Coordinates of C-alpha atoms in Angstrom, one line a residue:
M220 CA 193.3 74.2 149.7
T221 CA 191.4 73.9 147.0
A222 CA 188.9 71.0 145.7
A223 CA 189.6 68.6 143.2
V224 CA 187.2 69.4 140.1
A225 CA 186.6 66.1 137.9
H226 CA 187.5 66.6 134.3
P227 CA 184.3 67.1 131.7
G228 CA 186.3 63.9 130.0
Q229 CA 186.5 61.9 133.2
H230 CA 182.8 62.3 133.2
R231 CA 182.0 61.2 129.9
L232 CA 184.5 57.9 130.4
E233 CA 182.8 56.9 133.3
T234 CA 178.8 57.4 131.4
A235 CA 181.2 55.2 128.6
S236 CA 182.6 52.5 130.6
R237 CA 178.6 52.1 132.3
A238 CA 177.2 51.9 129.5
G239 CA 179.4 49.7 127.9
N240 CA 178.5 46.8 129.9
F241 CA 175.4 46.6 128.4
T242 CA 176.9 46.2 125.3
G243 CA 175.7 43.7 123.1
T244 CA 172.3 42.6 125.1
G245 CA 170.5 43.1 122.1
Q246 CA 172.7 40.7 120.1
L247 CA 172.4 38.4 123.3
L248 CA 168.2 38.9 123.4
R249 CA 168.2 37.2 120.0
L250 CA 170.5 34.6 120.3
Y251 CA 168.1 33.4 123.5
L252 CA 164.9 34.2 121.6
R253 CA 166.1 31.9 119.1
R254 CA 167.3 28.8 121.7
D255 CA 163.5 29.6 123.8
R256 CA 161.4 29.9 120.4
V257 CA 159.7 26.2 121.2
V258 CA 159.6 26.4 125.5
L259 CA 159.4 30.1 126.1
P260 CA 155.7 30.2 124.1
L261 CA 154.6 26.9 125.0
W262 CA 154.9 27.7 129.2
V263 CA 153.2 31.0 128.0
L264 CA 150.5 29.6 127.0
L265 CA 150.0 26.7 129.0
L266 CA 149.8 29.6 132.4
S267 CA 147.8 31.7 130.3
A268 CA 145.1 30.2 127.5
P269 CA 143.4 27.4 129.5
L270 CA 141.7 30.5 132.1
G271 CA 138.5 31.0 130.7
S272 CA 137.9 28.1 128.1
V273 CA 139.0 25.2 131.0
Y274 CA 138.7 27.0 134.8
I275 CA 135.8 29.9 134.1
D276 CA 133.6 28.3 131.6
S277 CA 133.6 24.7 133.7
I278 CA 132.8 26.3 136.5
A279 CA 129.6 28.2 135.1
S280 CA 128.8 24.8 134.0
V281 CA 129.0 22.8 137.4
Y282 CA 128.6 25.6 139.7
P283 CA 125.4 27.4 137.7
S284 CA 124.1 29.3 140.6
A285 CA 125.4 31.6 143.4
A286 CA 124.1 29.1 145.7
D287 CA 125.6 26.1 144.8
R288 CA 129.0 28.6 144.3
A289 CA 128.3 29.0 148.0
G290 CA 128.3 26.0 149.1
F291 CA 131.2 24.7 147.3
A292 CA 133.1 27.5 149.0
D293 CA 131.7 26.6 152.3
S294 CA 133.4 23.3 151.7
I295 CA 136.8 24.9 150.5
L296 CA 137.4 27.2 153.5
A297 CA 136.6 24.7 156.1
S298 CA 139.5 22.5 154.7
P299 CA 142.6 23.2 155.8
A300 CA 144.1 20.8 153.0
Q301 CA 142.2 22.8 150.3
L302 CA 143.4 26.1 151.7
A303 CA 147.2 25.1 152.3
M304 CA 147.4 23.8 148.2
Y305 CA 145.2 26.9 146.8
G306 CA 144.1 29.3 149.2
P307 CA 141.3 30.6 150.3
I308 CA 137.7 31.7 148.1
Y309 CA 137.2 35.5 148.5
N310 CA 133.6 34.9 147.7
T311 CA 130.9 33.4 145.7
S312 CA 131.2 35.0 142.3
L313 CA 131.7 33.2 139.1
G314 CA 135.3 35.0 138.8
A315 CA 136.6 34.5 142.3
V316 CA 135.7 30.8 142.3
G317 CA 136.6 30.2 138.9
V318 CA 140.4 31.1 139.0
W319 CA 140.7 29.8 142.6
K320 CA 142.5 26.6 141.9
A321 CA 144.2 28.6 139.4
G322 CA 146.0 30.1 142.2
M323 CA 147.9 27.3 141.6
F324 CA 149.7 29.0 138.8
Y325 CA 151.3 31.8 140.8
S326 CA 153.5 28.8 141.3
L327 CA 153.9 27.4 138.3
I328 CA 155.0 30.8 136.3
G329 CA 157.9 30.6 139.3
I330 CA 159.3 27.4 138.2
A331 CA 159.4 28.7 134.7
T332 CA 160.7 32.1 134.8
I333 CA 163.5 30.1 137.3
L334 CA 164.8 27.6 134.7
T335 CA 164.5 30.2 132.3
V336 CA 167.2 32.8 133.9
I337 CA 169.5 29.7 135.5
R338 CA 169.4 28.4 132.0
H339 CA 171.0 31.5 130.1
T340 CA 172.8 32.8 133.2
R341 CA 174.4 30.4 135.5
A342 CA 174.3 27.2 132.8
E343 CA 176.0 29.0 130.3
E344 CA 179.1 30.2 132.2
E345 CA 179.0 26.5 133.9
T346 CA 179.1 25.1 130.4
G347 CA 182.1 27.9 129.5
R348 CA 180.0 29.2 126.7
G349 CA 179.7 32.4 129.0
E350 CA 183.3 32.9 128.6
L351 CA 183.7 32.9 125.1
V352 CA 181.0 35.4 124.3
A353 CA 182.5 37.6 127.2
A354 CA 185.8 37.5 124.6
T355 CA 183.7 39.5 122.2
R356 CA 182.3 42.5 122.7
V357 CA 179.6 42.0 124.7
G358 CA 179.5 43.8 127.8
R359 CA 179.7 42.6 131.9
F360 CA 175.3 43.0 132.1
A361 CA 174.4 41.8 128.9
G362 CA 174.0 38.7 129.3
L363 CA 172.0 38.5 132.8
T364 CA 169.9 42.1 131.1
A365 CA 168.9 40.0 127.9
T366 CA 168.2 37.1 130.5
L367 CA 165.5 39.2 132.5
V368 CA 164.0 41.1 129.2
I369 CA 162.9 37.4 128.5
A370 CA 162.0 36.3 131.5
Y371 CA 160.1 39.9 132.7
G372 CA 158.2 40.0 129.1
G373 CA 157.4 36.2 129.2
A374 CA 155.9 36.5 132.8
L375 CA 153.9 39.7 131.7
L376 CA 152.6 38.2 128.5
T377 CA 151.2 35.3 130.6
G378 CA 149.7 38.0 132.6
L379 CA 148.0 39.6 129.3
I380 CA 147.0 36.4 127.6
G381 CA 145.6 35.3 130.5
F382 CA 144.1 38.7 131.0
A383 CA 142.4 38.4 127.4
S384 CA 141.2 34.4 128.3
L385 CA 139.4 35.5 131.5
A386 CA 137.5 39.0 129.3
G387 CA 136.5 36.2 126.6
S388 CA 135.2 33.6 129.3
D389 CA 131.4 33.4 130.5
L390 CA 132.3 36.3 132.4
R391 CA 131.6 39.0 129.9
G392 CA 128.7 40.6 130.9
T393 CA 128.7 40.2 134.8
D394 CA 129.9 42.8 137.2
G395 CA 134.1 43.4 137.4
D396 CA 134.5 41.1 134.6
I397 CA 137.9 43.4 133.1
A398 CA 139.1 44.4 136.5
G399 CA 138.9 41.0 138.4
S400 CA 140.7 39.6 134.8
L401 CA 143.1 42.4 134.8
A402 CA 143.8 41.7 139.0
F403 CA 144.6 38.6 138.4
G404 CA 146.7 38.6 134.6
L405 CA 149.2 41.1 136.8
A406 CA 149.1 39.6 139.5
L407 CA 150.4 36.6 137.8
A408 CA 152.9 38.4 136.2
G409 CA 154.0 39.7 139.0
S410 CA 154.2 36.4 140.8
G411 CA 156.9 35.3 138.1
A412 CA 158.6 38.4 138.1
V413 CA 159.6 37.8 141.3
F414 CA 161.4 34.1 141.1
A415 CA 162.7 34.9 137.9
A416 CA 164.6 38.5 140.2
V417 CA 165.4 36.3 143.0
A418 CA 166.3 33.3 140.7
A419 CA 169.1 36.3 139.3
V420 CA 170.7 37.0 142.4
C421 CA 170.9 33.3 143.1
A422 CA 172.8 32.7 139.7
Q423 CA 175.4 34.8 141.4
L424 CA 176.1 32.6 144.4
T425 CA 177.5 29.0 143.0
T426 CA 179.7 28.4 140.5
G427 CA 177.0 25.4 139.8
A428 CA 173.7 25.9 137.8
R429 CA 172.1 22.9 139.5
L430 CA 173.2 24.2 142.7
A431 CA 171.5 27.5 141.9
R432 CA 168.3 25.5 140.5
G433 CA 167.8 24.3 143.7
I434 CA 168.4 27.5 145.7
A435 CA 165.8 29.5 143.6
L436 CA 163.3 26.4 143.8
G437 CA 163.7 26.0 147.5
V438 CA 163.1 30.2 148.1
L439 CA 159.7 28.9 145.8
G440 CA 158.9 25.8 147.9
A441 CA 159.4 27.6 151.0
T442 CA 157.2 30.5 150.0
F443 CA 154.8 28.2 149.0
T444 CA 155.0 26.8 152.6
L445 CA 154.9 29.5 154.3
R446 CA 151.5 31.3 152.3
G447 CA 150.0 27.3 152.6
I448 CA 150.4 27.3 156.3
G449 CA 149.0 31.0 156.6
D450 CA 146.2 30.5 154.8
A451 CA 145.3 27.0 156.3
Q452 CA 145.5 28.8 160.1
A453 CA 143.7 32.0 158.9
G454 CA 140.6 30.0 157.4
D455 CA 138.0 32.6 156.3
G456 CA 138.9 35.5 158.6
P457 CA 142.2 38.0 157.8
A458 CA 145.3 37.0 156.0
G459 CA 148.0 36.5 158.4
P460 CA 151.7 37.2 158.9
L461 CA 152.8 34.1 157.1
T462 CA 151.0 34.7 153.9
W463 CA 152.5 38.3 153.4
L464 CA 155.5 36.7 153.3
A465 CA 155.5 35.1 150.4
P466 CA 155.1 36.5 146.7
Q467 CA 152.0 33.8 146.0
G468 CA 150.3 35.3 148.8
W469 CA 150.4 38.7 147.8
S470 CA 149.2 37.7 144.4
L471 CA 145.8 35.3 146.5
Q472 CA 145.8 39.0 147.7
V473 CA 145.0 41.0 144.8
R474 CA 141.7 39.3 145.7
P475 CA 140.7 39.0 141.3
F476 CA 137.0 39.4 141.3
A477 CA 136.5 39.8 145.1
G478 CA 137.8 43.5 145.0
D479 CA 140.8 43.9 142.9
H480 CA 142.9 45.2 145.5
F481 CA 145.9 46.7 142.6
A482 CA 147.4 48.5 145.6
V483 CA 148.9 45.0 146.7
L484 CA 151.0 44.5 143.2
G485 CA 153.3 47.0 144.6
L486 CA 155.0 44.3 146.5
H487 CA 155.8 42.7 143.3
V488 CA 157.4 45.8 141.8
V489 CA 159.1 46.6 145.0
A490 CA 160.8 42.9 145.2
V491 CA 161.4 42.6 141.5
L492 CA 163.3 46.1 142.2
I493 CA 164.7 45.1 145.0
L494 CA 166.2 41.8 143.8
T495 CA 167.3 42.6 140.1
G496 CA 169.7 45.8 141.8
I497 CA 171.4 42.6 144.5
A498 CA 171.5 40.6 140.7
Y499 CA 173.6 43.4 139.5
Q500 CA 175.8 44.4 142.6
L501 CA 176.9 40.9 143.5
L502 CA 177.4 40.3 139.6
R503 CA 179.7 43.6 139.1
H504 CA 182.0 42.3 142.5
R505 CA 182.7 38.8 141.1
D506 CA 184.9 36.9 138.6
L507 CA 183.1 35.5 135.4
G508 CA 182.5 31.7 136.5
A509 CA 182.5 32.1 140.4
G510 CA 180.6 32.1 142.6
L511 CA 180.2 34.2 146.0
I512 CA 179.5 31.0 148.0
A513 CA 183.5 29.2 148.0
E514 CA 183.2 25.7 147.1
R515 CA 184.4 23.1 149.8
P516 CA 187.4 21.5 148.8
G517 CA 187.0 17.6 148.7
A518 CA 188.3 15.0 149.7
A519 CA 192.1 13.9 148.9
A520 CA 190.6 10.4 147.8
A521 CA 187.6 9.6 146.3
G522 CA 185.5 6.5 149.3
P523 CA 184.5 3.5 148.3
G524 CA 180.9 4.6 147.4
L525 CA 182.6 6.4 144.4
N526 CA 184.0 3.4 143.0
G527 CA 182.4 2.6 139.8
P528 CA 179.4 4.8 137.5
F529 CA 176.7 3.8 139.9
G530 CA 178.4 5.3 142.9
L531 CA 178.8 8.2 140.9
A532 CA 175.2 8.5 139.4
W533 CA 174.0 8.0 143.6
R534 CA 176.3 10.7 144.3
L535 CA 174.8 12.9 140.9
Q536 CA 171.0 12.4 141.7
R537 CA 170.6 11.5 145.5
G538 CA 169.5 15.3 146.2
T539 CA 166.8 14.9 143.2
L540 CA 165.3 11.6 144.5
V541 CA 165.0 13.4 148.1
A542 CA 163.4 16.3 147.2
W543 CA 160.9 14.8 144.5
T544 CA 160.5 11.9 147.0
A545 CA 159.3 14.5 149.9
G546 CA 157.5 16.5 147.2
L547 CA 155.5 14.1 145.9
G548 CA 154.8 12.1 149.7
L549 CA 153.5 15.8 151.1
Y550 CA 151.0 15.4 148.0
G551 CA 150.2 12.1 148.9
L552 CA 149.9 12.8 152.4
I553 CA 147.3 16.2 151.6
I554 CA 145.4 13.8 149.3
G555 CA 144.3 11.3 151.8
S556 CA 143.8 14.2 154.2
V557 CA 140.7 15.4 151.5
V558 CA 139.3 12.3 150.0
H559 CA 137.5 10.5 153.4
G560 CA 134.0 12.7 152.7
I561 CA 134.5 14.2 149.3
G562 CA 130.8 13.6 149.0
D563 CA 130.2 16.2 151.3
E564 CA 132.3 19.0 149.7
L565 CA 130.9 18.7 146.6
G566 CA 127.6 19.2 147.7
S567 CA 124.5 18.5 145.1
S568 CA 126.6 19.2 141.9
Q569 CA 125.7 16.2 139.9
A570 CA 127.9 17.7 137.0
I571 CA 130.8 17.5 138.8
R572 CA 130.5 14.3 140.6
D573 CA 129.9 12.9 136.8
L574 CA 133.5 14.5 135.8
I575 CA 135.1 13.2 138.5
T576 CA 133.7 9.9 138.3
R577 CA 134.4 9.9 133.9
M578 CA 137.9 10.9 134.8
G579 CA 138.1 8.2 137.9
G580 CA 136.2 5.0 136.2
S581 CA 134.4 4.6 139.5
A582 CA 130.6 5.1 140.7
S583 CA 132.6 5.8 144.0
L584 CA 133.6 9.0 144.3
E585 CA 135.8 8.4 146.9
N586 CA 137.5 5.5 144.5
S587 CA 137.6 8.0 141.1
M588 CA 138.9 10.7 143.8
I589 CA 142.2 8.7 144.5
T590 CA 142.6 7.1 140.6
Y591 CA 142.8 10.9 139.9
A592 CA 144.6 12.5 142.3
F593 CA 147.4 9.8 142.0
T594 CA 147.4 10.3 138.3
M595 CA 148.2 13.7 139.1
I596 CA 151.2 12.0 140.9
G597 CA 151.6 10.1 138.1
V598 CA 152.2 13.0 136.2
A599 CA 154.6 14.4 138.8
A600 CA 156.6 11.6 138.5
A601 CA 156.6 11.3 135.0
A602 CA 158.8 14.9 135.5
Y603 CA 160.8 13.5 137.8
S604 CA 162.0 10.7 135.5
I605 CA 162.6 12.9 132.4
S606 CA 164.6 15.2 134.9
A607 CA 166.9 12.1 135.8
A608 CA 167.2 10.3 132.8
L609 CA 168.5 14.1 131.0
R610 CA 171.4 14.0 133.1
L611 CA 173.0 11.6 130.6
H612 CA 172.8 14.0 128.4
S613 CA 173.5 17.2 130.5
E614 CA 177.0 14.9 131.9
E615 CA 177.6 14.3 127.9
S616 CA 177.1 18.3 127.1
G617 CA 179.5 19.0 129.8
Q618 CA 182.1 16.9 128.6
H619 CA 182.1 14.5 131.7
T620 CA 181.4 11.2 129.7
E621 CA 184.1 11.4 127.5
T622 CA 186.0 11.5 130.4
L623 CA 184.6 8.6 132.3
L624 CA 184.4 6.5 129.1
T625 CA 188.3 6.5 128.9
G626 CA 188.4 4.1 131.7
A627 CA 187.1 0.4 132.4
V628 CA 183.3 1.8 132.1
S629 CA 180.9 0.9 129.2
R630 CA 178.7 2.6 127.7
T631 CA 176.1 0.6 128.5
R632 CA 177.3 0.5 132.2
W633 CA 177.0 4.2 132.3
A634 CA 173.9 4.8 130.7
A635 CA 172.4 2.0 133.1
S636 CA 173.2 3.9 136.5
H637 CA 171.5 6.9 135.0
L638 CA 169.0 4.9 134.1
L639 CA 168.2 3.3 137.4
F640 CA 167.4 6.3 139.3
A641 CA 165.3 7.3 136.3
L642 CA 163.4 4.1 136.5
G643 CA 163.5 3.4 140.1
G644 CA 163.3 6.7 142.0
P645 CA 159.8 7.3 140.3
A646 CA 159.3 4.5 142.2
V647 CA 160.5 5.3 145.5
A648 CA 158.9 8.5 145.3
L649 CA 155.2 6.4 143.9
L650 CA 155.5 4.1 147.1
V651 CA 156.1 6.7 150.1
A652 CA 153.2 9.4 148.3
G653 CA 151.2 6.0 148.1
L654 CA 152.1 4.8 151.8
L655 CA 151.3 7.9 153.1
G656 CA 148.5 9.1 151.6
G657 CA 146.8 5.2 152.7
L658 CA 147.6 5.4 156.0
V659 CA 146.3 9.0 156.1
Y660 CA 142.7 7.9 154.4
G661 CA 142.6 4.3 156.7
R662 CA 143.0 6.5 160.0
A663 CA 140.2 9.1 158.7
A664 CA 137.9 6.4 156.9
G665 CA 138.8 4.1 160.2
D666 CA 139.6 1.1 157.7
I667 CA 143.5 1.1 157.1
G668 CA 143.8 -2.4 156.3
A669 CA 141.5 -2.2 153.7
K670 CA 142.2 1.6 152.5
L671 CA 146.0 1.3 152.6
P672 CA 146.0 -1.4 149.8
D673 CA 144.1 0.7 147.6
V674 CA 146.0 3.8 147.5
L675 CA 149.3 1.4 147.6
A676 CA 148.1 0.0 143.7
A677 CA 146.4 3.5 142.5
A678 CA 150.0 4.6 143.3
L679 CA 152.3 1.9 141.9
I680 CA 150.0 1.6 138.5
Q681 CA 151.3 4.8 137.1
L682 CA 154.7 3.4 136.9
P683 CA 154.3 2.0 133.4
A684 CA 153.1 5.4 132.1
V685 CA 155.8 7.2 134.0
W686 CA 158.3 4.9 132.6
I687 CA 157.4 5.7 129.0
F688 CA 158.7 8.8 129.3
A689 CA 161.6 8.0 130.5
A690 CA 162.3 6.0 127.9
I691 CA 161.1 8.4 125.5
T692 CA 164.2 10.5 126.6
V693 CA 166.8 7.5 126.5
A694 CA 165.7 7.2 123.1
L695 CA 165.7 10.6 121.9
F696 CA 169.1 11.0 124.0
G697 CA 170.6 7.9 121.7
L698 CA 169.2 8.7 118.5
A699 CA 169.1 12.3 118.6
P700 CA 170.5 13.8 121.3
R701 CA 170.1 17.2 120.1
W702 CA 166.8 17.1 120.7
T703 CA 167.0 15.3 124.0
P704 CA 164.9 18.1 125.9
V705 CA 162.2 17.9 123.2
A706 CA 161.5 15.1 126.2
W707 CA 159.3 18.2 128.2
G708 CA 157.5 18.7 125.3
V709 CA 156.1 15.2 125.0
L710 CA 155.1 15.5 128.7
T711 CA 153.6 19.1 128.4
A712 CA 151.2 17.6 125.5
A713 CA 150.3 14.3 127.2
V714 CA 149.5 16.4 130.3
A715 CA 147.8 19.3 128.0
V716 CA 145.7 15.8 126.8
F717 CA 144.9 14.3 129.7
L718 CA 143.4 17.8 132.0
L719 CA 141.6 18.9 128.7
G720 CA 140.2 15.4 126.8
A721 CA 138.0 14.4 129.1
I722 CA 136.5 17.9 129.9
S723 CA 136.5 19.8 126.5
G724 CA 135.3 15.9 124.8
A725 CA 138.4 15.4 122.7
P726 CA 138.5 12.7 120.1
Q727 CA 139.1 9.3 121.9
W728 CA 142.1 8.8 119.2
L729 CA 143.4 11.9 120.7
R730 CA 143.3 10.7 124.0
D731 CA 144.8 7.6 123.7
L732 CA 148.3 8.8 122.6
E733 CA 148.7 10.0 126.1
P734 CA 149.8 6.9 128.3
F735 CA 147.9 7.5 131.4
E736 CA 144.5 6.7 129.2
H737 CA 145.1 3.1 129.1
L738 CA 146.2 2.7 133.1
P739 CA 143.6 0.0 134.7
K740 CA 141.5 2.4 136.9
V741 CA 142.5 0.7 140.2
P742 CA 141.0 1.0 142.9
G743 CA 137.5 1.4 141.3
A744 CA 137.2 -0.9 138.5
A745 CA 139.1 -4.8 138.1
F746 CA 142.7 -4.8 137.0
N747 CA 143.2 -5.7 133.4
P748 CA 147.2 -6.5 133.0
A749 CA 147.2 -6.2 129.1
P750 CA 147.3 -2.1 128.4
V751 CA 150.3 -2.4 131.3
L752 CA 152.4 -5.5 130.0
I753 CA 152.1 -3.3 126.4
L754 CA 153.2 -0.4 128.0
L755 CA 155.8 -1.8 129.9
A756 CA 157.0 -3.5 126.2
I757 CA 157.0 -0.2 124.6
A758 CA 159.0 1.1 127.3
A759 CA 161.5 -1.9 127.0
V760 CA 161.9 -1.2 123.2
L761 CA 162.3 2.7 123.4
I762 CA 164.9 2.4 126.4
T763 CA 166.7 -1.1 124.3
V764 CA 167.0 1.2 120.6
G765 CA 168.0 3.6 123.0
L766 CA 170.9 2.4 124.3
I767 CA 172.2 0.5 121.1
G768 CA 171.8 4.6 119.5
F769 CA 174.2 5.4 122.2
R770 CA 176.8 2.9 121.6
R771 CA 176.8 3.2 118.0
R772 CA 177.2 7.0 117.5
D773 CA 179.7 9.4 118.8
L774 CA 179.8 11.6 121.8
R775 CA 178.6 15.5 121.3

């Protein structure tokens, strides 16, 4: 009995079939780059360009001597909360201390790559555009391949620009400036690539972009938590096992400017290769538009909670509300735990004391730190506010709005149902953050009755500025719906002005364009209601204009 021998033509056919899976990758890559022509350069530059000019140069001016940096490092290593947020400082060199707080970028680039991958994969299938593209001469793997090229390429470009920014900073001429800069840049790129691969796998699991995005961001949050717990437990000792379970922990263990352990980058490479292979295998074995996690059948009849647009909005928005409230509450808890005794942590550096006082608007370091920290929480709440308001845009783009408005639901009532979460959701999240932060701070200071109201005031005073961004989103939705996502660009510009304005000495007229600049600096300064009322009036006008525009325009 002779063995069957494959005909040479069969091999050529199988090879052609495999190659055909990638047909059209170049065309889709050009399309995706055109769609990301604003967003992609924005996150690449924001996560790379400030590394040298902000982090290194500011540390060089505030902590010029090794003794100053040693005192700062000792205070960080003695604070579990700081270790959990940013990781340890591995030595007192200018580079190691300078990039310590930039360790947060290992998670931020993960958020950017996750959003990029889900947008061009699962979101395309959910809206039906993926099916239309697949009906042309486009291979099965073309969309995923083009997306990963963008995500991996964006992460690598971020790392390379970060390397150039660090190498061109005050590090020039110091030992290890090039090697340390390269180590940080590659660690940053590696973290972004790993989470892009995670998102590629998640995109194959569900039928909805929101759930896929939530799973991927949940993985990022879980790994950040594992890394934080591991570093807090380890202190100034060797990294614990929990740290090694997180890609952010791998990037920290590259230890830029503190040994430059390039071999650790092999973990990023292995993870990316394995996860990318899994994503392609999952894509091969599922139908277009389907997910590997089966959808649960809904109830035969809707419950009373869905009897109206507000019930539907609650169903759609509740998960996001809970997640953001938990996240901001945790941040408030951390701030409350570290603010008491902040003066001892800063040591003798008068420059950084003056910077915190200037940004916080109070001669009291603790009050200034509370004001500054809760302004940062306010910025995060503004991001949540934009996200909730953008649900109007996604519902209309998904053609769900047209179905709802054919019934006895007016446009204004439908828009108000989501606007309630865009305005009320941040209020709930800030209230929880203020309560947790105030209770922990008051307990540490031994005076809950005095500290809790101060922290609550610092939290809730952020709402007028937060609502400005929700109002801008609604105005764009009503007047120029195609450009509604530009609200993210407005927030990004405001954050850049807020973070860099006080440090770089930007002109006051530029800083005045940022809403958080005008808020009263409570609890350290006297409350002035005028700017609050002006911000509330601007928000009300923008929302009104947006709702009027939505009532008068055609649905997209």
